CSV table of C-alpha atoms in Angstrom, one decimal:
chain,number,residue,atom,x,y,z
X,12,MET,CA,74.0,4.5,-61.3
X,13,GLN,CA,73.1,7.7,-63.0
X,14,ALA,CA,69.5,8.5,-63.3
X,15,GLN,CA,68.3,9.2,-66.8
X,16,GLU,CA,66.1,12.2,-66.9
X,17,HIS,CA,63.4,12.4,-69.5
X,18,SER,CA,62.7,15.9,-70.6
X,19,ILE,CA,59.0,16.3,-71.4
X,20,LYS,CA,58.5,18.5,-74.4
X,21,PRO,CA,55.3,20.5,-74.4
X,22,ALA,CA,52.5,19.5,-76.7
X,23,GLU,CA,52.5,21.5,-79.9
X,24,LEU,CA,49.9,22.0,-82.5
X,25,SER,CA,50.4,23.4,-86.0
X,26,PHE,CA,48.4,23.7,-89.2
X,27,ALA,CA,49.2,23.5,-92.9
X,28,ARG,CA,47.2,23.9,-96.1
X,29,PRO,CA,48.8,21.8,-98.9
X,30,ASP,CA,45.7,22.7,-101.0
X,31,PRO,CA,42.7,25.0,-100.3
X,32,SER,CA,40.4,22.1,-99.5
X,33,THR,CA,42.7,20.2,-97.1
X,34,LEU,CA,43.7,21.1,-93.6
X,35,VAL,CA,46.7,19.2,-92.1
X,36,VAL,CA,46.8,19.2,-88.3
X,37,SER,CA,50.4,18.4,-87.0
X,38,VAL,CA,50.8,17.2,-83.5
X,39,ALA,CA,54.3,17.2,-81.9
X,40,GLY,CA,56.0,16.8,-78.5
X,41,ASP,CA,54.5,14.9,-75.5
X,42,TRP,CA,50.7,14.8,-75.4
X,43,HIS,CA,50.1,13.9,-71.8
X,44,LEU,CA,47.2,15.0,-69.5
X,45,ARG,CA,49.6,16.0,-66.8
X,46,SER,CA,51.6,18.4,-69.0
X,47,GLY,CA,48.6,20.1,-70.5
X,48,MET,CA,47.4,20.2,-74.1
X,49,PRO,CA,46.3,22.7,-76.7
X,50,SER,CA,42.6,23.7,-76.9
X,51,HIS,CA,40.1,22.8,-79.6
X,52,THR,CA,39.6,26.5,-80.1
X,53,LEU,CA,42.6,26.6,-82.4
X,54,VAL,CA,41.1,23.9,-84.6
X,55,VAL,CA,37.8,25.6,-84.7
X,56,ARG,CA,39.4,28.8,-85.9
X,57,GLN,CA,41.1,26.9,-88.7
X,58,LEU,CA,37.9,25.2,-89.8
X,59,GLU,CA,36.1,28.6,-89.9
X,60,THR,CA,38.9,30.3,-91.9
X,61,ALA,CA,38.0,30.7,-95.6
X,62,PRO,CA,38.2,28.8,-97.8
X,63,LYS,CA,36.7,26.3,-95.5
X,64,PRO,CA,38.4,22.9,-95.7
X,65,LYS,CA,36.6,19.8,-97.0
X,66,LYS,CA,39.1,17.4,-95.5
X,67,VAL,CA,41.2,17.2,-92.3
X,68,ALA,CA,44.3,15.1,-92.2
X,69,PHE,CA,46.8,14.5,-89.4
X,70,GLU,CA,50.6,14.4,-89.3
X,71,ALA,CA,52.5,13.0,-86.2
X,72,GLY,CA,56.1,12.7,-87.4
X,73,LYS,CA,57.4,14.7,-84.4
X,74,LEU,CA,55.1,13.1,-81.8
X,75,GLU,CA,57.2,11.7,-78.9
X,76,GLY,CA,54.6,10.5,-76.4
X,77,TRP,CA,50.9,10.3,-75.9
X,78,ASP,CA,48.2,9.0,-73.6
X,79,SER,CA,44.4,9.3,-73.4
X,80,GLY,CA,44.7,13.1,-73.6
X,81,LEU,CA,45.6,12.9,-77.3
X,82,LEU,CA,42.7,10.5,-77.9
X,83,THR,CA,40.3,12.9,-76.2
X,84,PHE,CA,41.6,15.8,-78.3
X,85,LEU,CA,41.3,13.8,-81.5
X,86,MET,CA,37.8,12.7,-80.7
X,87,GLY,CA,36.9,16.3,-80.0
X,88,VAL,CA,38.2,17.3,-83.5
X,89,ALA,CA,36.2,14.4,-85.0
X,90,ASP,CA,33.0,15.7,-83.4
X,91,LEU,CA,33.7,19.2,-84.8
X,92,CYS,CA,34.3,17.7,-88.3
X,93,LYS,CA,31.2,15.5,-88.1
X,94,LYS,CA,29.0,18.5,-87.2
X,95,SER,CA,30.6,20.5,-90.2
X,96,LYS,CA,30.4,17.4,-92.5
X,97,ILE,CA,34.1,17.5,-93.1
X,98,GLU,CA,36.0,14.3,-94.2
X,99,LEU,CA,38.6,13.0,-91.7
X,100,ASP,CA,41.8,11.1,-92.5
X,101,PHE,CA,43.7,9.5,-89.6
X,102,ASP,CA,46.3,7.8,-91.7
X,103,GLY,CA,49.1,10.1,-90.5
X,104,LEU,CA,48.7,9.1,-86.8
X,105,PRO,CA,50.5,6.2,-85.1
X,106,ASP,CA,48.9,2.8,-85.5
X,107,GLY,CA,48.0,2.5,-81.9
X,108,VAL,CA,46.1,5.9,-81.9
X,109,GLU,CA,44.4,5.0,-85.2
X,110,LYS,CA,43.2,1.6,-83.8
X,111,LEU,CA,41.8,3.1,-80.6
X,112,ILE,CA,39.9,5.8,-82.5
X,113,LYS,CA,38.4,3.2,-84.8
X,114,LEU,CA,37.5,1.1,-81.7
X,115,ALA,CA,35.8,4.2,-80.1
X,116,GLU,CA,33.8,4.9,-83.2
X,117,THR,CA,32.8,1.2,-83.5
X,118,VAL,CA,31.5,0.8,-79.9
X,119,PRO,CA,28.3,2.9,-79.5
X,120,GLU,CA,28.2,5.4,-76.7
X,121,LYS,CA,26.4,4.1,-73.6
X,122,THR,CA,23.1,5.9,-73.1
X,123,GLY,CA,23.2,8.3,-70.2
X,124,ALA,CA,27.0,8.1,-69.9
X,125,ARG,CA,27.5,11.7,-70.9
X,126,HIS,CA,26.1,14.3,-68.5
X,127,GLU,CA,23.8,16.7,-70.2
X,128,ARG,CA,22.7,19.9,-68.6
X,129,GLU,CA,19.0,20.4,-68.7
X,130,HIS,CA,17.7,23.8,-69.4
X,131,SER,CA,14.2,24.3,-68.0
X,132,THR,CA,12.0,27.3,-68.4
X,133,PHE,CA,10.5,29.0,-65.3
X,134,ILE,CA,7.1,27.4,-65.9
X,135,GLU,CA,8.7,23.9,-66.1
X,136,THR,CA,10.7,24.5,-63.0
X,137,LEU,CA,7.6,25.8,-61.2
X,138,GLY,CA,5.6,22.8,-62.4
X,139,LYS,CA,8.2,20.3,-61.3
X,140,SER,CA,8.5,22.0,-57.9
X,141,THR,CA,4.7,21.9,-57.4
X,142,ILE,CA,4.5,18.2,-58.4
X,143,SER,CA,7.4,17.4,-56.0
X,144,PHE,CA,5.7,19.3,-53.1
X,145,ALA,CA,2.4,17.5,-53.9
X,146,GLN,CA,4.2,14.1,-53.9
X,147,SER,CA,5.9,14.9,-50.6
X,148,LEU,CA,2.6,16.0,-49.0
X,149,ASP,CA,1.0,12.8,-50.3
X,150,GLU,CA,3.8,10.7,-48.7
X,151,PHE,CA,3.5,12.6,-45.5
X,152,LEU,CA,-0.3,12.0,-45.3
X,153,VAL,CA,0.1,8.3,-46.1
X,154,PHE,CA,2.7,7.9,-43.4
X,155,LEU,CA,0.5,9.9,-41.0
X,156,GLY,CA,-2.3,7.5,-41.7
X,157,GLN,CA,-0.1,4.5,-40.9
X,158,VAL,CA,0.9,6.2,-37.7
X,159,ALA,CA,-2.7,6.7,-36.8
X,160,ILE,CA,-3.4,2.9,-37.4
X,161,ALA,CA,-0.4,2.1,-35.2
X,162,PHE,CA,-1.9,4.3,-32.4
X,163,GLY,CA,-5.1,2.4,-32.9
X,164,LYS,CA,-3.3,-0.8,-32.1
X,165,LEU,CA,-1.7,0.9,-29.1
X,166,ALA,CA,-5.1,1.8,-27.8
X,167,VAL,CA,-6.2,-1.8,-27.9
X,168,GLY,CA,-2.9,-3.0,-26.4
X,169,LYS,CA,-1.6,-4.7,-29.6
X,170,ALA,CA,1.3,-2.3,-30.4
X,171,ARG,CA,4.8,-3.5,-29.5
X,172,PHE,CA,7.6,-1.1,-28.3
X,173,ARG,CA,9.8,-0.9,-25.3
X,174,ARG,CA,8.6,1.4,-22.5
X,175,VAL,CA,12.2,2.2,-21.6
X,176,ASP,CA,12.7,3.7,-25.1
X,177,LEU,CA,9.7,6.0,-24.5
X,178,MET,CA,11.2,7.2,-21.2
X,179,VAL,CA,14.5,8.0,-22.8
X,180,ILE,CA,12.9,9.9,-25.6
X,181,LEU,CA,10.7,11.8,-23.1
X,182,GLN,CA,13.7,12.9,-21.3
X,183,ASP,CA,15.5,13.9,-24.5
X,184,CYS,CA,12.5,15.8,-25.8
X,185,GLY,CA,11.5,17.4,-22.5
X,186,ALA,CA,14.1,18.0,-19.8
X,187,ASN,CA,17.1,18.1,-22.2
X,188,ALA,CA,15.3,20.8,-24.4
X,189,PHE,CA,14.6,23.2,-21.6
X,190,GLY,CA,17.9,25.1,-22.1
X,191,ILE,CA,17.5,26.0,-25.8
X,192,VAL,CA,13.7,26.7,-25.3
X,193,THR,CA,14.4,29.0,-22.5
X,194,LEU,CA,17.0,31.0,-24.4
X,195,ILE,CA,14.9,31.4,-27.6
X,196,SER,CA,11.7,32.2,-25.8
X,197,PHE,CA,13.3,34.8,-23.6
X,198,LEU,CA,14.9,36.5,-26.6
X,199,VAL,CA,11.6,36.4,-28.5
X,200,GLY,CA,9.8,38.0,-25.6
X,201,ILE,CA,12.5,40.7,-25.4
X,202,ILE,CA,12.2,41.4,-29.2
X,203,LEU,CA,8.4,41.6,-29.1
X,204,ALA,CA,8.5,43.9,-26.1
X,205,PHE,CA,11.2,46.2,-27.5
X,206,MET,CA,9.5,46.6,-30.9
X,207,GLY,CA,6.1,47.1,-29.2
X,208,ALA,CA,7.4,49.6,-26.8
X,209,VAL,CA,8.9,51.8,-29.5
X,210,GLN,CA,5.6,51.9,-31.4
X,211,LEU,CA,3.3,52.2,-28.3
X,212,GLN,CA,5.3,55.1,-26.8
X,213,GLN,CA,4.4,57.2,-29.9
X,214,PHE,CA,0.7,56.9,-29.0
X,215,GLY,CA,1.0,57.1,-25.3
X,216,ALA,CA,-0.1,53.5,-24.9
X,217,ALA,CA,3.0,52.0,-23.3
X,218,SER,CA,0.8,50.5,-20.6
X,219,PHE,CA,-0.5,48.0,-23.2
X,220,LEU,CA,2.9,46.4,-23.7
X,221,ALA,CA,2.0,43.6,-21.3
X,222,ASP,CA,-1.2,42.9,-23.4
X,223,LEU,CA,0.8,42.8,-26.6
X,224,VAL,CA,3.5,40.4,-25.4
X,225,GLY,CA,1.2,38.2,-23.4
X,226,ILE,CA,-1.3,37.7,-26.1
X,227,ALA,CA,1.3,37.2,-28.8
X,228,MET,CA,3.2,34.6,-26.8
X,229,THR,CA,0.2,32.6,-25.7
X,230,ARG,CA,-1.6,32.6,-29.0
X,231,ASP,CA,1.1,31.9,-31.5
X,232,MET,CA,4.7,32.8,-30.8
X,233,GLY,CA,5.3,30.5,-27.8
X,234,GLY,CA,4.1,27.5,-29.8
X,235,VAL,CA,5.7,28.4,-33.1
X,236,MET,CA,9.1,29.1,-31.6
X,237,THR,CA,9.0,25.9,-29.6
X,238,ALA,CA,8.1,24.1,-32.8
X,239,VAL,CA,11.0,25.7,-34.7
X,240,VAL,CA,13.5,24.8,-32.0
X,241,MET,CA,12.2,21.2,-31.8
X,242,SER,CA,12.3,20.8,-35.5
X,243,GLY,CA,16.0,21.6,-35.7
X,244,ARG,CA,16.8,19.7,-32.5
X,245,THR,CA,14.5,16.7,-32.2
X,246,GLY,CA,13.1,16.3,-35.7
X,247,ALA,CA,16.6,16.1,-37.2
X,248,ALA,CA,17.7,13.7,-34.4
X,249,PHE,CA,14.7,11.4,-35.2
X,250,ALA,CA,15.6,11.3,-38.9
X,251,ALA,CA,19.3,10.7,-38.2
X,252,GLN,CA,18.6,7.9,-35.7
X,253,ILE,CA,16.2,6.0,-37.9
X,254,GLY,CA,18.4,6.7,-41.0
X,255,SER,CA,21.4,5.3,-39.3
X,256,MET,CA,19.4,2.2,-38.3
X,257,LYS,CA,18.4,1.8,-42.0
X,258,VAL,CA,22.0,2.1,-43.2
X,259,THR,CA,23.1,-0.6,-40.8
X,260,GLN,CA,20.1,-2.8,-41.7
X,261,GLU,CA,18.7,-2.8,-38.2
X,262,ILE,CA,15.3,-1.9,-39.5
X,263,ASP,CA,15.5,-5.0,-41.8
X,264,ALA,CA,16.4,-7.1,-38.8
X,265,LEU,CA,13.3,-5.8,-37.0
X,266,THR,CA,11.1,-6.7,-39.9
X,267,THR,CA,12.7,-10.2,-40.1
X,268,MET,CA,12.0,-10.8,-36.4
X,269,GLY,CA,8.3,-9.9,-37.0
X,270,ILE,CA,8.5,-6.6,-35.2
X,271,SER,CA,6.8,-3.6,-37.0
X,272,PRO,CA,9.4,-0.8,-37.3
X,273,LEU,CA,6.5,1.7,-37.3
X,274,GLU,CA,5.3,0.5,-33.9
X,275,PHE,CA,8.8,-0.1,-32.4
X,276,LEU,CA,10.4,3.2,-33.6
X,277,VAL,CA,7.8,5.7,-34.5
X,278,LEU,CA,5.2,5.3,-31.8
X,279,PRO,CA,7.5,6.2,-28.9
X,280,ARG,CA,8.8,9.2,-30.7
X,281,VAL,CA,5.4,10.6,-31.7
X,282,THR,CA,4.1,9.9,-28.2
X,283,ALA,CA,7.0,11.6,-26.6
X,284,LEU,CA,6.6,14.8,-28.6
X,285,PHE,CA,2.8,14.7,-28.2
X,286,LEU,CA,3.3,14.7,-24.4
X,287,MET,CA,6.2,17.1,-24.1
X,288,MET,CA,5.2,19.9,-26.6
X,289,PRO,CA,2.3,21.2,-24.4
X,290,LEU,CA,4.6,21.5,-21.4
X,291,LEU,CA,7.3,23.2,-23.5
X,292,CYS,CA,4.7,25.6,-24.9
X,293,ILE,CA,3.5,26.6,-21.4
X,294,TYR,CA,7.1,27.0,-20.3
X,295,ALA,CA,7.9,29.1,-23.4
X,296,ASP,CA,4.9,31.3,-22.9
X,297,CYS,CA,6.0,32.1,-19.3
X,298,VAL,CA,9.6,32.7,-20.3
X,299,GLY,CA,8.6,35.0,-23.2
X,300,ILE,CA,6.3,37.0,-20.9
X,301,LEU,CA,9.2,37.3,-18.4
X,302,GLY,CA,11.4,38.6,-21.2
X,303,GLY,CA,8.8,41.3,-22.0
X,304,ALA,CA,8.7,42.2,-18.3
X,305,VAL,CA,12.4,42.8,-18.3
X,306,VAL,CA,12.1,45.2,-21.2
X,307,SER,CA,9.1,46.9,-19.6
X,308,ALA,CA,10.9,47.4,-16.4
X,309,THR,CA,14.1,48.7,-17.9
X,310,MET,CA,12.8,50.7,-20.9
X,311,LEU,CA,9.3,51.9,-19.7
X,312,HIS,CA,9.9,51.8,-16.0
X,313,ILE,CA,6.8,49.7,-15.4
X,314,GLY,CA,7.1,47.5,-12.4
X,315,PHE,CA,7.0,43.7,-12.5
X,316,ARG,CA,3.8,43.6,-10.4
X,317,SER,CA,1.9,46.0,-12.7
X,318,TYR,CA,3.2,44.2,-15.8
X,319,PHE,CA,2.1,40.8,-14.6
X,320,THR,CA,-1.3,42.1,-13.3
X,321,GLU,CA,-2.0,43.6,-16.8
X,322,THR,CA,-0.9,40.3,-18.4
X,323,VAL,CA,-3.3,38.3,-16.3
X,324,HIS,CA,-6.1,40.6,-17.3
X,325,ALA,CA,-5.2,40.5,-21.0
X,326,VAL,CA,-4.5,36.8,-21.5
X,327,THR,CA,-7.5,34.4,-21.4
X,328,LEU,CA,-7.7,30.7,-21.0
X,329,THR,CA,-8.9,30.5,-24.6
X,330,PHE,CA,-5.6,32.0,-25.8
X,331,ILE,CA,-3.6,29.7,-23.6
X,332,PHE,CA,-5.4,26.4,-24.5
X,333,GLY,CA,-5.5,27.5,-28.2
X,334,GLY,CA,-1.7,27.9,-28.2
X,335,ILE,CA,-1.2,24.6,-26.4
X,336,PHE,CA,-3.5,22.8,-29.0
X,337,LYS,CA,-1.5,24.3,-31.9
X,338,CYS,CA,1.8,23.4,-30.3
X,339,THR,CA,0.6,19.8,-29.8
X,340,VAL,CA,-0.3,19.5,-33.5
X,341,TYR,CA,3.1,21.0,-34.4
X,342,GLY,CA,4.8,18.3,-32.2
X,343,ILE,CA,3.0,15.5,-34.1
X,344,ILE,CA,4.0,17.1,-37.4
X,345,ILE,CA,7.6,17.3,-36.3
X,346,ALA,CA,7.8,13.7,-35.1
X,347,VAL,CA,6.0,12.3,-38.2
X,348,ALA,CA,8.2,14.3,-40.6
X,349,GLY,CA,11.4,13.3,-38.8
X,350,CYS,CA,10.5,9.6,-38.7
X,351,LEU,CA,9.3,9.7,-42.4
X,352,ARG,CA,12.6,11.2,-43.6
X,353,GLY,CA,14.5,8.6,-41.6
X,354,PHE,CA,12.7,5.7,-43.3
X,355,GLN,CA,13.3,7.4,-46.7
X,356,CYS,CA,17.0,7.7,-46.0
X,357,GLY,CA,19.4,6.1,-48.5
X,358,ASN,CA,22.0,3.4,-47.8
X,359,SER,CA,25.0,5.6,-47.4
X,360,SER,CA,26.4,7.7,-44.5
X,361,SER,CA,26.0,10.9,-46.4
X,362,ALA,CA,22.3,10.1,-46.9
X,363,VAL,CA,21.8,10.3,-43.1
X,364,GLY,CA,22.8,13.9,-43.1
X,365,ASP,CA,20.6,14.6,-46.1
X,366,ALA,CA,17.7,12.9,-44.3
X,367,ALA,CA,18.2,15.1,-41.2
X,368,THR,CA,18.4,18.3,-43.3
X,369,THR,CA,15.2,17.3,-45.2
X,370,ALA,CA,13.4,16.5,-42.0
X,371,VAL,CA,14.1,20.0,-40.6
X,372,VAL,CA,13.0,21.7,-43.8
X,373,THR,CA,9.8,19.5,-44.0
X,374,SER,CA,8.9,20.1,-40.4
X,375,ILE,CA,9.3,23.9,-40.6
X,376,VAL,CA,7.4,24.2,-43.9
X,377,TYR,CA,4.5,22.0,-42.6
X,378,VAL,CA,4.4,23.8,-39.2
X,379,THR,CA,4.2,27.2,-41.0
X,380,VAL,CA,1.4,25.9,-43.2
X,381,ALA,CA,-0.4,24.6,-40.2
X,382,CYS,CA,0.0,27.9,-38.4
X,383,GLY,CA,-1.6,29.7,-41.3
X,384,ILE,CA,-4.5,27.3,-41.4
X,385,PHE,CA,-5.0,27.7,-37.6
X,386,ALA,CA,-5.0,31.5,-37.9
X,387,PHE,CA,-7.7,31.3,-40.6
X,388,LEU,CA,-9.8,28.8,-38.7
X,389,PHE,CA,-9.5,30.6,-35.3
X,390,ASN,CA,-10.5,33.9,-37.0
X,391,ILE,CA,-13.6,32.3,-38.4
X,392,LEU,CA,-14.5,30.8,-35.0
X,393,GLY,CA,-13.8,34.1,-33.3
X,394,ILE,CA,-11.2,32.7,-31.0
């Protein structure tokens, strides 16, 4: 049996002017999507050529094959003629093509079926972004209020969650996070010390390097860097865990059994970060100061004993407890933001990743805002 090969002829487009007011568009060859088709630009040039035609007709005597690609091309030509108020004549096309075009013109286009690109001005974009941020903040505060009510029930012994879940989350938020907190805090201490040493040496004040690193780590940097690490690590994990439970309808199952998802899922997570963040903050402060001591010993040749003695004199309990208080608040923000984005997750697997990403962004933004507010308030209070 000999296979019959069908040679596909390229789609051809030609034009003729039987009279100055009529443009005849001739289609020939195979008009298939897979073989490529001529552009509408050729038709536009003919329509703009003087004298401009008042009628467009079609001729398909050499047309050998076609599919939806030909219909798409013809509908595009029809739109061009409609905009230019030019009469169309489809009589020269095959019967099947002509019937499909009439059917397409009879059935109205579904609203919203065609994607239209929106062009917004800078002011509109700024306004939409502001409204979106305000709505996001409103949702966060409402959810924070619901969490506060759940903690009220916990205080009177009416909240329901498993203690073993709290122990597991405590281990994950605490012991399992020591490695990354150690690395980041040590590097931050080194960076602070290196930058401070370069500047302080110019004024002969290198001995104050321990003051700089100690105060910076205990007041702000220890808590902030711990919060950033936990936002990317634990906040995203909270959003992914709760989002996955929503996709698999486990949260609906809890509601059906009469168990509050807020108490069962959110309370252990917020409690765990509330308890672990102060410990991580103290640990980060110590590791950061140690990083500064390494730079001091190697770059300025100041011994560890002198460095730590100067640090003890410079750092007060007010700085330490102020930093711990800030870090505790950051922990609550991270836990609430992660759980909120998990509950707002869509019903697809890709939505879980989006929820985790949004949780990280939300946590870091709100932690930064809180840090700015704390700086302002502490300055007013003289702390």
